[in-house]
Short mmCIF file of C-alpha atoms in Angstrom, two decimals:
data_model
loop_
_atom_site.label_atom_id
_atom_site.label_comp_id
_atom_site.label_asym_id
_atom_site.label_seq_id
_atom_site.Cartn_x
_atom_site.Cartn_y
_atom_site.Cartn_z
CA MET A 5 79.07 109.63 101.49
CA LEU A 6 82.32 107.66 101.57
CA TRP A 7 83.86 110.15 103.97
CA LEU A 8 80.87 109.70 106.25
CA CYS A 9 81.34 105.92 106.18
CA ILE A 10 85.06 106.31 106.88
CA ALA A 11 84.31 108.63 109.80
CA ALA A 12 81.79 106.12 111.19
CA SER A 13 84.36 103.33 110.90
CA VAL A 14 87.03 105.42 112.62
CA PHE A 15 84.57 106.22 115.39
CA SER A 16 83.57 102.56 115.81
CA PHE A 17 87.15 101.32 116.00
CA THR A 18 88.12 104.18 118.34
CA VAL A 19 85.31 103.22 120.71
CA LEU A 20 86.39 99.57 120.59
CA LEU A 21 90.01 100.47 121.28
CA LEU A 22 88.99 102.71 124.19
CA ALA A 23 86.86 99.87 125.56
CA TYR A 24 89.86 97.59 125.15
CA ILE A 25 92.06 99.96 127.18
CA ALA A 26 89.38 100.36 129.86
CA ARG A 27 88.79 96.61 130.07
CA LYS A 28 92.49 95.75 130.21
CA VAL A 29 92.80 96.96 133.81
CA SER A 30 90.36 94.28 135.02
CA SER A 31 91.66 91.51 137.23
CA ASP A 32 90.51 88.77 134.81
CA TRP A 33 92.51 90.15 131.89
CA ARG A 34 95.04 87.73 130.42
CA ASP A 35 97.08 88.82 127.41
CA VAL A 36 96.86 86.53 124.41
CA PRO A 37 99.79 86.71 121.97
CA LEU A 38 98.91 87.82 118.46
CA PRO A 39 98.95 85.08 115.86
CA THR A 40 102.30 85.20 114.07
CA VAL A 41 100.52 85.06 110.71
CA PHE A 42 99.09 88.54 111.44
CA LEU A 43 102.56 89.93 110.73
CA ALA A 44 102.53 88.33 107.28
CA SER A 45 98.99 89.59 106.64
CA THR A 46 100.16 93.11 107.49
CA GLY A 47 102.87 92.89 104.85
CA VAL A 48 100.34 91.55 102.34
CA ILE A 49 97.83 94.35 102.96
CA LEU A 50 100.55 97.00 102.66
CA ALA A 51 101.70 95.43 99.39
CA SER A 52 98.10 95.55 98.14
CA SER A 53 98.03 99.31 98.71
CA LEU A 54 101.20 99.64 96.66
CA THR A 55 99.85 97.53 93.80
CA LEU A 56 96.59 99.50 93.78
CA HIS A 57 98.58 102.73 93.70
CA ILE A 58 100.57 101.44 90.72
CA ALA A 59 97.33 100.30 89.03
CA ASN A 60 95.85 103.78 89.40
CA GLY A 61 98.93 105.40 87.92
CA ALA A 62 98.75 103.01 84.97
CA PHE A 63 95.05 103.80 84.51
CA ARG A 64 95.67 107.55 84.50
CA HIS A 65 98.50 107.15 81.96
CA GLU A 66 96.44 104.86 79.70
CA ARG A 67 98.60 101.78 80.30
CA PHE A 68 95.57 99.53 80.52
CA THR A 69 97.38 96.18 80.39
CA GLN A 70 99.48 97.24 83.37
CA TYR A 71 96.32 98.53 85.07
CA ARG A 72 94.62 95.14 84.72
CA LEU A 73 97.74 93.31 85.93
CA TYR A 74 98.14 95.40 89.08
CA LEU A 75 94.41 95.50 89.78
CA GLY A 76 94.37 91.69 89.56
CA THR A 77 97.42 91.54 91.83
CA THR A 78 95.64 93.76 94.35
CA LEU A 79 92.61 91.46 94.23
CA PHE A 80 94.87 88.46 94.82
CA LEU A 81 96.66 90.16 97.74
CA GLY A 82 93.36 91.23 99.30
CA THR A 83 92.10 87.66 99.08
CA LEU A 84 95.39 86.39 100.53
CA PHE A 85 94.93 88.82 103.44
CA VAL A 86 91.54 87.25 104.18
CA VAL A 87 93.06 83.75 104.08
CA LEU A 88 95.89 84.80 106.41
CA GLN A 89 93.44 86.38 108.87
CA VAL A 90 91.41 83.17 108.96
CA LEU A 91 94.63 81.21 109.53
CA GLY A 92 95.40 83.61 112.39
CA TRP A 93 92.03 82.86 113.94
CA ARG A 94 92.72 79.16 113.49
CA GLU A 95 96.06 79.64 115.26
CA LEU A 96 94.25 81.29 118.16
CA MET A 97 91.69 78.50 118.37
CA LEU A 98 94.41 75.83 118.33
CA LYS A 99 95.84 77.60 121.40
CA GLY A 100 92.42 77.39 123.06
CA VAL A 101 91.50 81.04 122.50
CA TYR A 102 87.93 81.56 121.33
CA LEU A 103 85.63 84.55 121.14
CA GLN A 104 84.31 83.86 124.64
CA THR A 105 87.50 82.43 126.27
CA THR A 106 89.18 85.61 127.50
CA PRO A 107 88.41 89.31 127.24
CA SER A 108 91.65 89.94 125.32
CA GLY A 109 90.86 87.08 122.94
CA SER A 110 87.36 88.46 122.43
CA PHE A 111 88.73 91.88 121.52
CA LEU A 112 91.24 90.27 119.17
CA PHE A 113 88.48 88.40 117.31
CA VAL A 114 86.09 91.37 117.24
CA LEU A 115 88.65 93.93 116.07
CA SER A 116 90.18 91.70 113.40
CA GLY A 117 86.74 90.42 112.36
CA LEU A 118 85.26 93.88 111.98
CA HIS A 119 88.27 94.91 109.93
CA LEU A 120 87.94 91.75 107.84
CA LEU A 121 84.35 92.73 107.09
CA HIS A 122 85.66 96.02 105.68
CA ILE A 123 88.17 94.11 103.55
CA VAL A 124 85.47 91.79 102.19
CA VAL A 125 83.37 94.81 101.17
CA GLY A 126 86.46 96.25 99.48
CA LEU A 127 87.09 92.94 97.70
CA ILE A 128 83.57 93.02 96.29
CA PHE A 129 84.17 96.45 94.75
CA LEU A 130 87.65 95.43 93.62
CA SER A 131 86.21 92.33 91.92
CA ILE A 132 83.68 94.48 90.08
CA ALA A 133 86.40 96.91 88.95
CA PHE A 134 88.61 94.02 87.82
CA ALA A 135 85.73 92.40 85.90
CA GLU A 136 85.01 95.74 84.18
CA ALA A 137 88.69 96.11 83.28
CA MET A 138 88.79 92.59 81.83
CA ARG A 139 85.69 93.28 79.72
CA ARG A 140 87.48 96.22 78.08
CA ILE A 141 90.59 94.61 76.62
CA PRO A 142 90.71 96.59 73.34
CA TYR A 143 92.49 99.91 73.82
CA VAL A 144 89.62 102.03 72.48
CA GLU A 145 87.09 100.47 74.87
CA ALA A 146 89.46 100.89 77.81
CA PHE A 147 90.19 104.50 76.84
CA VAL A 148 86.49 105.41 76.54
CA TYR A 149 85.92 103.84 79.96
CA SER A 150 88.90 105.71 81.44
CA VAL A 151 87.72 109.18 80.41
CA ASN A 152 84.15 108.73 81.66
CA PRO A 153 83.87 110.91 84.80
CA PRO A 154 81.62 108.51 86.76
CA ASN A 155 84.12 105.70 86.14
CA LEU A 156 87.00 107.89 87.26
CA LEU A 157 85.10 108.81 90.41
CA LYS A 158 84.27 105.17 91.14
CA ILE A 159 87.93 104.17 90.89
CA ARG A 160 89.08 107.13 92.97
CA LEU A 161 86.53 106.37 95.72
CA PHE A 162 87.38 102.68 95.75
CA THR A 163 91.09 103.48 96.02
CA LEU A 164 90.45 105.85 98.91
CA PHE A 165 88.45 103.15 100.70
CA TRP A 166 91.11 100.48 100.10
CA HIS A 167 93.92 102.70 101.38
CA PHE A 168 91.77 103.56 104.40
CA VAL A 169 91.24 99.91 105.37
CA ASP A 170 94.95 99.26 104.87
CA VAL A 171 95.93 102.12 107.18
CA LEU A 172 93.22 101.00 109.60
CA TRP A 173 94.72 97.51 109.76
CA LEU A 174 98.21 98.93 110.24
CA CYS A 175 96.97 101.01 113.18
CA LEU A 176 95.08 98.04 114.66
CA PHE A 177 98.04 95.73 114.21
CA LEU A 178 100.46 98.16 115.87
CA PHE A 179 98.02 98.74 118.74
CA LEU A 180 97.53 95.01 119.26
CA LEU A 181 101.23 94.29 118.86
CA TYR A 182 102.01 96.85 121.56
CA HIS A 183 99.41 95.37 123.91
CA HIS A 184 99.74 91.67 123.08
CA GLY A 185 103.09 90.97 121.47
CA VAL A 186 103.62 88.12 119.03
#
């Protein structure tokens, strides 16, 4: 099911990027520079993938304190990404760029907003995983949780989704950087 959702997301963003390219040749197109804070948010989202990767390794090797620490760090970084994206939108609006101002501005808001929706969904699942990890502080409880196949599957699927949205943002950012500049 997750692979189907990922495929649908890839298809949706591909269609939007193709529409972007097709629309860019119009006479009313005016490039809008990317908000500079989007560069920082890209670093933050890449760091969150690294911390989640470390958290998963800790989980597999029964280092549950380290797992909780890195899972919490990933949650913090994901939340920081959201804040930075909102600050990027604020930066655009302070420059007079709104959803309806220019076609390039509209695409910028729609693409980053749709991606942000994916991040928020991921943050919900990450929050649930972090709350479950914090409820199982004693080693025995954490160990029993860690060997339960449905729990292992849940963590593996969540990690796959999180890495997907990180790679998706990297691709979007590079595409927009190439077409807009900072």
